[in-house]
PDB file of C-alpha atoms in Angstrom:
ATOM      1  CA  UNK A  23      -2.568  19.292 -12.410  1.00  0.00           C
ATOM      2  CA  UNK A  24      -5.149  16.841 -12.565  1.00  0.00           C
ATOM      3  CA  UNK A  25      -7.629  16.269  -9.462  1.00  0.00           C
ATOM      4  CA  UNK A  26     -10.558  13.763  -8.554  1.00  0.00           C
ATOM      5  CA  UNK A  27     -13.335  14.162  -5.888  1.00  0.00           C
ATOM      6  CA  UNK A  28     -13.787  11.085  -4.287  1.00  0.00           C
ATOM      7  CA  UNK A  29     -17.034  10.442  -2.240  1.00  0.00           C
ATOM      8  CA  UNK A  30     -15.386   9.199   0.764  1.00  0.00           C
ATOM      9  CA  UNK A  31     -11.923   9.613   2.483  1.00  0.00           C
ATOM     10  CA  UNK A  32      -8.863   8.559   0.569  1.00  0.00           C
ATOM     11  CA  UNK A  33      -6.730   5.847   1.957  1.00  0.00           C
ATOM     12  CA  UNK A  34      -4.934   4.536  -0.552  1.00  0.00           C
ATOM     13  CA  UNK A  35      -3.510   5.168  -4.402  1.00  0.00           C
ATOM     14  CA  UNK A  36      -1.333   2.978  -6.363  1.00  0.00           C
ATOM     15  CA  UNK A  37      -0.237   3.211 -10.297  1.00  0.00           C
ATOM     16  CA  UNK A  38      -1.084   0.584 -12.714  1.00  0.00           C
ATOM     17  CA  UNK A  39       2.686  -1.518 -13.946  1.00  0.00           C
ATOM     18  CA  UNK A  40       0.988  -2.008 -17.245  1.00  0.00           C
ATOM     19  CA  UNK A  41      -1.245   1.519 -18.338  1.00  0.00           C
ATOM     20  CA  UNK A  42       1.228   4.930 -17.642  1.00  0.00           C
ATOM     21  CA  UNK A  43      -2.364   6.941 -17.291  1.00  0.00           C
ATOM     22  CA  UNK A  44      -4.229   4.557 -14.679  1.00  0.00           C
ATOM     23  CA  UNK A  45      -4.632   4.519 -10.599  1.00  0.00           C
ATOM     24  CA  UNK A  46      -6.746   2.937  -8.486  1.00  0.00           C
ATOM     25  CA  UNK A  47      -7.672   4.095  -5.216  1.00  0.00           C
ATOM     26  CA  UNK A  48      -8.917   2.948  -1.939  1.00  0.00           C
ATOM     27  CA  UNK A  49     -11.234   4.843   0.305  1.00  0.00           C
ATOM     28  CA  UNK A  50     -13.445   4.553   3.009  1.00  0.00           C
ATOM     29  CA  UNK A  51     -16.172   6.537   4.759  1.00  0.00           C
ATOM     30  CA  UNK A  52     -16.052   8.442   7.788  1.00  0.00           C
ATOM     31  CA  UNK A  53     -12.284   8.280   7.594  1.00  0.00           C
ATOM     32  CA  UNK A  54     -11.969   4.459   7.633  1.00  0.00           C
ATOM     33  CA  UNK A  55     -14.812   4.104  11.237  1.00  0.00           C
ATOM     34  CA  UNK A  56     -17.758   2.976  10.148  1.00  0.00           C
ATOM     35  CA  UNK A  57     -19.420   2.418   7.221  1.00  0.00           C
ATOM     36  CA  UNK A  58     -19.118   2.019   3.133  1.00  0.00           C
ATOM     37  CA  UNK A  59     -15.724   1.373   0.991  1.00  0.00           C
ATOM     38  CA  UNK A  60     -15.457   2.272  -2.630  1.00  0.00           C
ATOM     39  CA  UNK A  61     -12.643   1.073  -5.058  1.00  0.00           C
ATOM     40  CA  UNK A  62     -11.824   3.875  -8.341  1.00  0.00           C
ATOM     41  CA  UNK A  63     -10.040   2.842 -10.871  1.00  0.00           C
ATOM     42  CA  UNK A  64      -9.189   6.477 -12.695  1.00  0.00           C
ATOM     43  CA  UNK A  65      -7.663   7.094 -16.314  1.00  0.00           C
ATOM     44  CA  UNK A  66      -5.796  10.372 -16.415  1.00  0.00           C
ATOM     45  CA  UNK A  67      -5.882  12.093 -19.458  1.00  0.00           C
ATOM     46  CA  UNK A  68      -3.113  12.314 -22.324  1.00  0.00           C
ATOM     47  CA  UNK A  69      -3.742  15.646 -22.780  1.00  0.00           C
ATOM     48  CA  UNK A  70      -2.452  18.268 -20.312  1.00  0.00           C
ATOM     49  CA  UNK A  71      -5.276  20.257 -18.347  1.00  0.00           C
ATOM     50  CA  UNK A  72      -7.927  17.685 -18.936  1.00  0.00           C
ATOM     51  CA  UNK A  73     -10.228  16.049 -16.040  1.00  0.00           C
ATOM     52  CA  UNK A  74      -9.269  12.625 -14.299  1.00  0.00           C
ATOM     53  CA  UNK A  75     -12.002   9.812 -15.328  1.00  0.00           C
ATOM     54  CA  UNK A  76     -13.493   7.297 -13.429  1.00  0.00           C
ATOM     55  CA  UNK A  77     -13.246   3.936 -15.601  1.00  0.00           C
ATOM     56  CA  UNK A  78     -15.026   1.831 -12.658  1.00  0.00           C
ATOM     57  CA  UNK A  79     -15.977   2.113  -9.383  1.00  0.00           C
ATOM     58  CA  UNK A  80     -16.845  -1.030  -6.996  1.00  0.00           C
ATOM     59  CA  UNK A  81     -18.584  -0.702  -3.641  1.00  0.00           C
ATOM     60  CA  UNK A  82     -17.858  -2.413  -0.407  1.00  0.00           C
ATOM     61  CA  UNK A  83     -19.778  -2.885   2.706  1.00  0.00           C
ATOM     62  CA  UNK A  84     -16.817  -1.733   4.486  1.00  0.00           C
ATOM     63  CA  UNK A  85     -14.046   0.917   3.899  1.00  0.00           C
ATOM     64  CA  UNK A  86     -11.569  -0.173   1.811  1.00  0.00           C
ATOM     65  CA  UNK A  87      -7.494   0.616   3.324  1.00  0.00           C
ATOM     66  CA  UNK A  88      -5.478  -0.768   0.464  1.00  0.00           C
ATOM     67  CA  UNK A  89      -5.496  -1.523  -3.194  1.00  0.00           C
ATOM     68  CA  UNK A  90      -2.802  -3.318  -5.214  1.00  0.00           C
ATOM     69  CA  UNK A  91      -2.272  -4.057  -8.907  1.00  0.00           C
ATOM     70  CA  UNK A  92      -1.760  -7.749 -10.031  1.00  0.00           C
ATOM     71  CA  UNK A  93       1.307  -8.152 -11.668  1.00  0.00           C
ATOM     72  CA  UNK A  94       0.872 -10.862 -14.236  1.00  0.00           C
ATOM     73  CA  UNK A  95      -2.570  -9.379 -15.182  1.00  0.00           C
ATOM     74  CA  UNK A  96      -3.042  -5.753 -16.480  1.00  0.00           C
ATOM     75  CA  UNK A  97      -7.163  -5.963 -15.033  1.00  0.00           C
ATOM     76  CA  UNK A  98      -6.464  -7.417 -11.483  1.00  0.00           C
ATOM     77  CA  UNK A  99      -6.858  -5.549  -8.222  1.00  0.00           C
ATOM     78  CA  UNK A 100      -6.715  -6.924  -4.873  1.00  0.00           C
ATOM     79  CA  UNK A 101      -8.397  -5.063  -2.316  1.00  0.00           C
ATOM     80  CA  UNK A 102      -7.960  -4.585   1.480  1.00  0.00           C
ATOM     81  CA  UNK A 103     -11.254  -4.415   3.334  1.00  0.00           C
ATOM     82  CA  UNK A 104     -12.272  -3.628   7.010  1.00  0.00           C
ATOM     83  CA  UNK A 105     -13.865  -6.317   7.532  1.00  0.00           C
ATOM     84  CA  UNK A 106     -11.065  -8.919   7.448  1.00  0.00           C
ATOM     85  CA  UNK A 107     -11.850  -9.918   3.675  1.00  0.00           C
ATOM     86  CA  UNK A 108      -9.626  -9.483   1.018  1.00  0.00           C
ATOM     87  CA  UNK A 109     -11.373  -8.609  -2.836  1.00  0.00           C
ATOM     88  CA  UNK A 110     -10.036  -9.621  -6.225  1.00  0.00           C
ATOM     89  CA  UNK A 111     -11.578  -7.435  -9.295  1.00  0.00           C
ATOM     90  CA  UNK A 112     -11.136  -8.172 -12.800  1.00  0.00           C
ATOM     91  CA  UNK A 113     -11.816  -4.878 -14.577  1.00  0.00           C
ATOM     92  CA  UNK A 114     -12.047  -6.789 -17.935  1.00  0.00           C
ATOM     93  CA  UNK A 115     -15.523  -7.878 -16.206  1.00  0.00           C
ATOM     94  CA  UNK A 116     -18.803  -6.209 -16.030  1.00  0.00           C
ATOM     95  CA  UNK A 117     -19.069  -4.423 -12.552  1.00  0.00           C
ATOM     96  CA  UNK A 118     -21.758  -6.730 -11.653  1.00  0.00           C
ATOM     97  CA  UNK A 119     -19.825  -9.876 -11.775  1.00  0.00           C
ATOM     98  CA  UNK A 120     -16.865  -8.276  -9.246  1.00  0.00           C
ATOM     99  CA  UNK A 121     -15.728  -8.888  -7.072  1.00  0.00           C
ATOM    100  CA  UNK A 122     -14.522 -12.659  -8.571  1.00  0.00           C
ATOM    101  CA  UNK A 123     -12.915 -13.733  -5.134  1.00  0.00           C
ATOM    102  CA  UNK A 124     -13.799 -12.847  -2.060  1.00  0.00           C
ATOM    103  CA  UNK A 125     -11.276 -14.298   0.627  1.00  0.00           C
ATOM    104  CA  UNK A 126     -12.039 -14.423   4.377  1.00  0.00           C
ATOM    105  CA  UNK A 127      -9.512 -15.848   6.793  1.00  0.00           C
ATOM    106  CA  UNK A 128      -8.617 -12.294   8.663  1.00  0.00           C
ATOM    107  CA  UNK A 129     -10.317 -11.811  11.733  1.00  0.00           C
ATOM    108  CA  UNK A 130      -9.822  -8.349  11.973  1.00  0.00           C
ATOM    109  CA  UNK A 131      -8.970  -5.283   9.235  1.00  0.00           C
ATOM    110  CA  UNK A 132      -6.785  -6.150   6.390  1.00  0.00           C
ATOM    111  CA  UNK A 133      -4.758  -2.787   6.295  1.00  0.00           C
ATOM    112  CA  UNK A 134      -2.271  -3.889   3.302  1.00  0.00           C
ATOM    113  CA  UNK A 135      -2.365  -5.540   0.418  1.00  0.00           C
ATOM    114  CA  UNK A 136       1.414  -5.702  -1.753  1.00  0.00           C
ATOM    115  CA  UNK A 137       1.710  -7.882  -5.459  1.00  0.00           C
ATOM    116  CA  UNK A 138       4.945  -9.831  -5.617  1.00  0.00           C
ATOM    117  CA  UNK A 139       6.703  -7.770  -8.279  1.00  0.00           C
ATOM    118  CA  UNK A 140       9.205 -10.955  -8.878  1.00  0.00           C
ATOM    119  CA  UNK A 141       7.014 -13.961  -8.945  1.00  0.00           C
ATOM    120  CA  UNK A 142       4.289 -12.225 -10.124  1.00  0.00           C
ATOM    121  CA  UNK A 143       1.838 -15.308  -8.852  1.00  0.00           C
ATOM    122  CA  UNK A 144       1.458 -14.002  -5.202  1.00  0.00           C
ATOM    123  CA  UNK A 145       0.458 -11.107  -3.149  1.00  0.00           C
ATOM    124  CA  UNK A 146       0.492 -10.457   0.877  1.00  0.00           C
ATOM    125  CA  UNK A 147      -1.870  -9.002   3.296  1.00  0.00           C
ATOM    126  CA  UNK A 148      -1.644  -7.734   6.584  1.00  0.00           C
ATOM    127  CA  UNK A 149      -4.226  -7.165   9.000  1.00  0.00           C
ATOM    128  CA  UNK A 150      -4.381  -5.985  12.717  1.00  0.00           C
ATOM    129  CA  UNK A 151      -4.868  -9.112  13.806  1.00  0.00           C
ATOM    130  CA  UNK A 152      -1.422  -9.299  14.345  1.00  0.00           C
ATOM    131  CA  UNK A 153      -0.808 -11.610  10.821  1.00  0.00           C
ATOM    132  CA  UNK A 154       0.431 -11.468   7.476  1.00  0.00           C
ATOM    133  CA  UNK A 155      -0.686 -13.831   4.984  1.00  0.00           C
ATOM    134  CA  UNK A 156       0.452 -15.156   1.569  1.00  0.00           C
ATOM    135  CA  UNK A 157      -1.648 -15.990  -1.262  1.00  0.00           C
ATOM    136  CA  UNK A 158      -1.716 -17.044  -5.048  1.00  0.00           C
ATOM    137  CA  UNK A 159      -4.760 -17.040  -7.497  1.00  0.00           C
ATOM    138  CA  UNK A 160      -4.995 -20.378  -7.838  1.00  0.00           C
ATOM    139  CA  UNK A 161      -5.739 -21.602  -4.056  1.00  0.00           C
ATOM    140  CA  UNK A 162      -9.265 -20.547  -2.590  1.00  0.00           C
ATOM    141  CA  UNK A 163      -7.248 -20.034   1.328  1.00  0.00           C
ATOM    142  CA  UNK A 164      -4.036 -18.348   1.949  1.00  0.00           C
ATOM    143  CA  UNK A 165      -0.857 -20.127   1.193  1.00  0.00           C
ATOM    144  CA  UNK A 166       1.206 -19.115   4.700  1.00  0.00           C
ATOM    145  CA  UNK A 167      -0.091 -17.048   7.619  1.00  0.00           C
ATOM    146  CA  UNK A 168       3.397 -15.442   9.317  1.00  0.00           C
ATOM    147  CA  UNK A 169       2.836 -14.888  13.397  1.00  0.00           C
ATOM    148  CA  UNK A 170       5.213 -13.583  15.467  1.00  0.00           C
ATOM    149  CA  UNK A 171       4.064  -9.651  15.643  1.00  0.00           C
ATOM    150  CA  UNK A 172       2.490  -9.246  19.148  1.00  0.00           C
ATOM    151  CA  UNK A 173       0.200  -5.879  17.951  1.00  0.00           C
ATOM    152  CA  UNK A 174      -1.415  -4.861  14.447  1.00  0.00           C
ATOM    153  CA  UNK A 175       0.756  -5.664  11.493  1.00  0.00           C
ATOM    154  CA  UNK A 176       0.159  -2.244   9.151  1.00  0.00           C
ATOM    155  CA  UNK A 177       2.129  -2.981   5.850  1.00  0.00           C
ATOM    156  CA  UNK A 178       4.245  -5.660   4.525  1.00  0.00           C
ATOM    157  CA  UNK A 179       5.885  -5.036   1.410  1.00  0.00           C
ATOM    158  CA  UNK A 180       8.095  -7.645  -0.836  1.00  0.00           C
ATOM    159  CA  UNK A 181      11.292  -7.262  -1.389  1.00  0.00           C
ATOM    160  CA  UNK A 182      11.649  -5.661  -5.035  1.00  0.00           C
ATOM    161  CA  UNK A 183      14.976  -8.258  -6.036  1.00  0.00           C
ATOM    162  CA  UNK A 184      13.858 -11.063  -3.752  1.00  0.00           C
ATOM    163  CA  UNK A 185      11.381 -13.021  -4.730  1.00  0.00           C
ATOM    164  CA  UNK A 186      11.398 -14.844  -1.535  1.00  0.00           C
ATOM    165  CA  UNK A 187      11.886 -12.452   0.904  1.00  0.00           C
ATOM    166  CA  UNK A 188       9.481  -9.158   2.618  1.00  0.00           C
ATOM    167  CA  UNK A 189       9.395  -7.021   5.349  1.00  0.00           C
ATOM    168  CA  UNK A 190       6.445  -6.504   7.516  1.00  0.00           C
ATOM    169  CA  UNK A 191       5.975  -3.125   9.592  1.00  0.00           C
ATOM    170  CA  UNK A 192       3.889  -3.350  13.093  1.00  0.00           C
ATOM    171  CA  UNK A 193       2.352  -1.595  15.744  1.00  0.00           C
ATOM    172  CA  UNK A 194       4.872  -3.570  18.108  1.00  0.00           C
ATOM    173  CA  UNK A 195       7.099  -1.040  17.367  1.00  0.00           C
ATOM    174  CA  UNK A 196       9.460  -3.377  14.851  1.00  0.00           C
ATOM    175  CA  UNK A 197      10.009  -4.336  11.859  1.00  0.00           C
ATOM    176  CA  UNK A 198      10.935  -8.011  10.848  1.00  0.00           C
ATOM    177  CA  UNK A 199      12.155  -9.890   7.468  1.00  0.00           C
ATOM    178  CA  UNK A 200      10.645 -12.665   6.417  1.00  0.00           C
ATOM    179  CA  UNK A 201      11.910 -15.513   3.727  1.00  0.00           C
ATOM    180  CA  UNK A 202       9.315 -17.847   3.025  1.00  0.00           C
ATOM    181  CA  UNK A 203      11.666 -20.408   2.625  1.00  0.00           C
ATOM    182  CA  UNK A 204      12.585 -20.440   6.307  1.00  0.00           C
ATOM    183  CA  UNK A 205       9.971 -21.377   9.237  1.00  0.00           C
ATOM    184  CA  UNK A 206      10.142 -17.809  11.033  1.00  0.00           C
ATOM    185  CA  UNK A 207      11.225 -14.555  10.628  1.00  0.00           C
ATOM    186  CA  UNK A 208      15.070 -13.925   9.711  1.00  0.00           C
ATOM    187  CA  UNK A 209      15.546 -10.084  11.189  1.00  0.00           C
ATOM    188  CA  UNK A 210      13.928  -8.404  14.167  1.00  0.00           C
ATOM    189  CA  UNK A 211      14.201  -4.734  13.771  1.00  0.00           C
ATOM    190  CA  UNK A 212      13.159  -2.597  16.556  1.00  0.00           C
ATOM    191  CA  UNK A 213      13.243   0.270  14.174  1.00  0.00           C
ATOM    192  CA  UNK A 214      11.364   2.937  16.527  1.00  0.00           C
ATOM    193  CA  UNK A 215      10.076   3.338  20.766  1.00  0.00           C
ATOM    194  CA  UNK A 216       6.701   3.896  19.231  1.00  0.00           C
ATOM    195  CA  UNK A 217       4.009   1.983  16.478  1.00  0.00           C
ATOM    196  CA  UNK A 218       5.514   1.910  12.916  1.00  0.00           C
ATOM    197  CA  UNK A 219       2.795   1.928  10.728  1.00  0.00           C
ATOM    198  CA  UNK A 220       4.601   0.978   6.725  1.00  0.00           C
ATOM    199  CA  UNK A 221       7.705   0.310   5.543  1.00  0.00           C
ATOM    200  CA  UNK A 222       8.934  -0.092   2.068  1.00  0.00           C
ATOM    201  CA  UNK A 223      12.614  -1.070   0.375  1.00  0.00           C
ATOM    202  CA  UNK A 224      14.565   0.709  -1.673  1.00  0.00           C
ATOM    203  CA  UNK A 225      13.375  -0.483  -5.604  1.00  0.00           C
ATOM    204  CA  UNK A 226      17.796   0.465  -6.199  1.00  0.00           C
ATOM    205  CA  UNK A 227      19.407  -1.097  -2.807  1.00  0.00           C
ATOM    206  CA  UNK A 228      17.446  -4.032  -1.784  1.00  0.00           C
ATOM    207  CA  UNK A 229      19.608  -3.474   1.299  1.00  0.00           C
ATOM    208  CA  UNK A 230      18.014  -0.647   2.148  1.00  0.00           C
ATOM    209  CA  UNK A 231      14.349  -0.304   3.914  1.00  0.00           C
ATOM    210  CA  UNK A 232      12.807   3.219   4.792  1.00  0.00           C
ATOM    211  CA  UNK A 233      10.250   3.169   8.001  1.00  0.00           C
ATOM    212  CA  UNK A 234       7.791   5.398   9.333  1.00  0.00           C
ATOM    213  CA  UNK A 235       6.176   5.942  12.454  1.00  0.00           C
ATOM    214  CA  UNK A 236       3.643   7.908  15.032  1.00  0.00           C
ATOM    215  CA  UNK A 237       7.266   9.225  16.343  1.00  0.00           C
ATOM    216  CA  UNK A 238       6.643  11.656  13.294  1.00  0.00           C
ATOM    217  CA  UNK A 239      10.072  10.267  11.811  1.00  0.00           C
ATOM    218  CA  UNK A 240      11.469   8.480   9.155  1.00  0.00           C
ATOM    219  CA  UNK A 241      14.209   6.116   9.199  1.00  0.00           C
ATOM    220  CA  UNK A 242      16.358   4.907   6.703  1.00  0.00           C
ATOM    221  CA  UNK A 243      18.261   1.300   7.705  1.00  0.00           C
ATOM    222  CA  UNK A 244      20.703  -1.132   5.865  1.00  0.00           C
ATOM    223  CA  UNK A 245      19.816  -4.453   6.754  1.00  0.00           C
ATOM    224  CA  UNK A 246      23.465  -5.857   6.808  1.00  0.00           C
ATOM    225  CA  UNK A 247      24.378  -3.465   9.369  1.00  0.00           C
ATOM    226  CA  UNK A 248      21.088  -2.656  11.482  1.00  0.00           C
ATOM    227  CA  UNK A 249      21.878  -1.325  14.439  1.00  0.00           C
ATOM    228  CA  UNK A 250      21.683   2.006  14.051  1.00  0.00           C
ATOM    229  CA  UNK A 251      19.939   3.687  11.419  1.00  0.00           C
ATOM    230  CA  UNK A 252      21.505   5.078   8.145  1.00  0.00           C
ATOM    231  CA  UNK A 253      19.881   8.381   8.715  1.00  0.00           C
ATOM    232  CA  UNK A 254      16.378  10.144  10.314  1.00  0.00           C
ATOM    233  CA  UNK A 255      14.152  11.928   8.578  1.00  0.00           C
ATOM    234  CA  UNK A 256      12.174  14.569  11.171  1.00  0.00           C
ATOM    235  CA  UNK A 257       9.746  17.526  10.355  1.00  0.00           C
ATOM    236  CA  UNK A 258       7.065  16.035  10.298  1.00  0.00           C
ATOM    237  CA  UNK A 259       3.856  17.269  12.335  1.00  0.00           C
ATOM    238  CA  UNK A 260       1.998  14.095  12.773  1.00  0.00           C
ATOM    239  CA  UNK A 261       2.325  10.685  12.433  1.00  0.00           C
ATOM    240  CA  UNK A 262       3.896   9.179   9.220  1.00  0.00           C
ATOM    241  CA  UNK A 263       1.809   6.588   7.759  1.00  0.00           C
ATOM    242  CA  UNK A 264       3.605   6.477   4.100  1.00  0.00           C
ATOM    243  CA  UNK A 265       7.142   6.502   3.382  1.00  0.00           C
ATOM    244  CA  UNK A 266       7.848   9.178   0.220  1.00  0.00           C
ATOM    245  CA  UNK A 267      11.244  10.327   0.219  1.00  0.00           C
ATOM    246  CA  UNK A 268      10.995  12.493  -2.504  1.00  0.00           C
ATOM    247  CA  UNK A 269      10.125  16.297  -1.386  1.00  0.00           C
ATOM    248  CA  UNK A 270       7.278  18.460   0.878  1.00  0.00           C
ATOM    249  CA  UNK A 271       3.904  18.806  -0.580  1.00  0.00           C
ATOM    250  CA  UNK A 272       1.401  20.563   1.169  1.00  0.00           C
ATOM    251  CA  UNK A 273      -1.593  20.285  -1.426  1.00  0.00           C
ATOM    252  CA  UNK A 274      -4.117  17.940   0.879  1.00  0.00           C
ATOM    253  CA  UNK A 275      -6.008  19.815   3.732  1.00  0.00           C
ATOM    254  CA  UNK A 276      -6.629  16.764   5.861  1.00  0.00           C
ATOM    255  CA  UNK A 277      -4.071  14.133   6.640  1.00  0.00           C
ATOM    256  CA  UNK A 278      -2.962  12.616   3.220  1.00  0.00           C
ATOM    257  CA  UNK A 279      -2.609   9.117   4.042  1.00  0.00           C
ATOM    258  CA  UNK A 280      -1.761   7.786   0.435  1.00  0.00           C
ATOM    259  CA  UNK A 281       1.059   8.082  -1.532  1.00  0.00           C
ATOM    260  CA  UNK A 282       2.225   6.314  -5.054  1.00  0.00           C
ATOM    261  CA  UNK A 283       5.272   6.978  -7.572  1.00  0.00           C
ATOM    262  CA  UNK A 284       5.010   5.591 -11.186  1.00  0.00           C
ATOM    263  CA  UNK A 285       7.112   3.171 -12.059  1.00  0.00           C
ATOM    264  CA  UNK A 286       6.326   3.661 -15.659  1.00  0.00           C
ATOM    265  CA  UNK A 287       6.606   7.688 -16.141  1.00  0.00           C
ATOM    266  CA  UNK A 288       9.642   9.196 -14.527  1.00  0.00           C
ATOM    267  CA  UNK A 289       8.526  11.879 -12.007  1.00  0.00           C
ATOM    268  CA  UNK A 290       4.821  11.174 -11.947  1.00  0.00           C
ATOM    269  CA  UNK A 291       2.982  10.847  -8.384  1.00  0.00           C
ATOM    270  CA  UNK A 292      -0.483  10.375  -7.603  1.00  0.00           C
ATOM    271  CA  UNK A 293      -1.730  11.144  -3.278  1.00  0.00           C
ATOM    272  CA  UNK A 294      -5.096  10.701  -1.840  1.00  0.00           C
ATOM    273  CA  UNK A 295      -6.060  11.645   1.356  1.00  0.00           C
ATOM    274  CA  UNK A 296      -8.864  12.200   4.359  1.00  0.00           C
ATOM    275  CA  UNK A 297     -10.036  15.152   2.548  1.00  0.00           C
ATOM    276  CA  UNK A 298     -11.299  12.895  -0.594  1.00  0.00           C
ATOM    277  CA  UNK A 299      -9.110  14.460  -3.480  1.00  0.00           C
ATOM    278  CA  UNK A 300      -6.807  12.584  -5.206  1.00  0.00           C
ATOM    279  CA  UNK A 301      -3.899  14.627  -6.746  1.00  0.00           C
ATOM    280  CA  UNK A 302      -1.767  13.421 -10.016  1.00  0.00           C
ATOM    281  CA  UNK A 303       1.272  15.388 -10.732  1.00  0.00           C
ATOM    282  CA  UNK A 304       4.669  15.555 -11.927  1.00  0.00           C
ATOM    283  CA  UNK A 305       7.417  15.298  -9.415  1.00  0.00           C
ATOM    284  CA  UNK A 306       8.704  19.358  -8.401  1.00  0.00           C
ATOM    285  CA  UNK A 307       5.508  21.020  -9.695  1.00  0.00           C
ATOM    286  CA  UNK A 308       2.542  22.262  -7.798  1.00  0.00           C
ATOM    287  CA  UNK A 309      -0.134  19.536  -7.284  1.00  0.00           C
ATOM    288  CA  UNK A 310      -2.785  22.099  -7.051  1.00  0.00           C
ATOM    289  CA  UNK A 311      -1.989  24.318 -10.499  1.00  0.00           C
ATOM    290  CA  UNK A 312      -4.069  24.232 -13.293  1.00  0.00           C
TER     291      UNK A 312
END
């Protein structure tokens, strides 16, 4: 299956909702420490066996953690960056006139970036400075910044029925729902005894959120009945810094630490990881054959 050598450590890969055969991908250098960021966008070939391409590539002062498709725009990225900004790209532009928006109201690394798949005018960011923050296209500073995690907020994802409503994913060990309707958080989950570094919904049950953790677990909970857990998810070695619950793959040689399904191609998953490959394959194959 299809593979790409990035230049510097993979952190994060996410499908295109518009184009079946495009990813982007975050990564930084010396595994997200110090130093450069570079953003890929990659078209995958229609025919079987053929190389990935590079369509763009934009470069960053400072690693890049997160990328995320605009929904309402087939050439819009939004881009996480370690130094507390947060990028928008238009690839319908030359490289030289990206990044269009640059905003800057984190004060320390954004670590997620998520595209309301509802609304389609908004997207969220969290950062470890303990915040998430809403924004739309059309305001130059964030919309809402939501405080009440006490330690680095790692993901926050929206809700994929809810237009209102996400769940953010901290180093506080909890998890907490949010309606941005409502003045605070609406659910305190204290999913796991150590940091929980993403959570994501179920795109079927929007009941249902998955967590992960430096426990090594996953947990699966139903929010109308949280207080235990649906069901845990062990075996892994290390810490679990995506949630996947699809099937082991052992393809990456250093920790893979990005992990995407299409939405648009039944079965098809693209991982990137500290050992700067990116892998495309179909779901129950081998990542690494030919």
């Amino acid at each position: 299956m299809p593979v790409f050598k990035t230049p510097f450590n993979g952190y994060s890969v996410k499908f295109s909702p518009f184009y079946e055969n495009r990813v982007a991908v975050a990564t930084a250098q010396n595994f997200g420490i110090l130093g450069n960021g570079r953003v890929h966008v990659l078209d995958l070939s229609p025919n079987p066996g053929q190389p990935i391409s590079e369509l763009v590539a934009y470069d960053t002062a400072d690693g890049v953690y997160d990328v995320a498709w605009s929904e309402s725009h087939d050439s819009l990225l939004v881009a996480a960056i370690a130094d507390g900004s947060v990028k928008l790209y238009d690839l319908a532009l030359p490289p030289t006139s990206n990044p269009i928006r640059s905003f800057h109201e984190h004060t320390r690394e954004v670590h997620s970036a998520d595209y309301n798949p509802i609304r389609r005018d908004s997207f969220l960011t969290s950062s470890w400075d303990d915040t998430v923050k809403l924004w739309t296209m059309d305001r130059p500073t964030s919309v809402r910044t939501f405080k009440e995690h006490v330690y680095c907020v790692y993901s926050s994802v929206w809700n994929p029925r809810h237009g209102d409503v996400f769940a953010s994913a901290s180093g506080d060990c909890t998890v907490r729902i949010w309606d941005v309707r409502e003045p605070g958080s609406t659910m305190i989950l204290p999913a796991h005894e150590f940091e929980i570094l993403s959570c994501d919904w179920n795109k079927y049950d929007d009941c249902i959120i998955a967590t992960a953790s430096v426990d090594k677990s996953i947990k699966v909970w139903d929010v109308r009945n949280s207080r235990v857990p649906i069901t845990v998810l062990n075996g892994h070695g290390y810490a679990v810094r995506r949630d996947a619950l699809v099937s082991r793959y052992d393809h990456h040689s250093e920790f893979a630490v990005g992990v995407d399904m299409s939405v648009l191609v039944e079965g098809l998953m693209a991982s990137t990881g500290w050992d700067e490959l990116v892998y495309v394959w179909q779901h129950g194959t081998d990542p690494r054959a030919p």
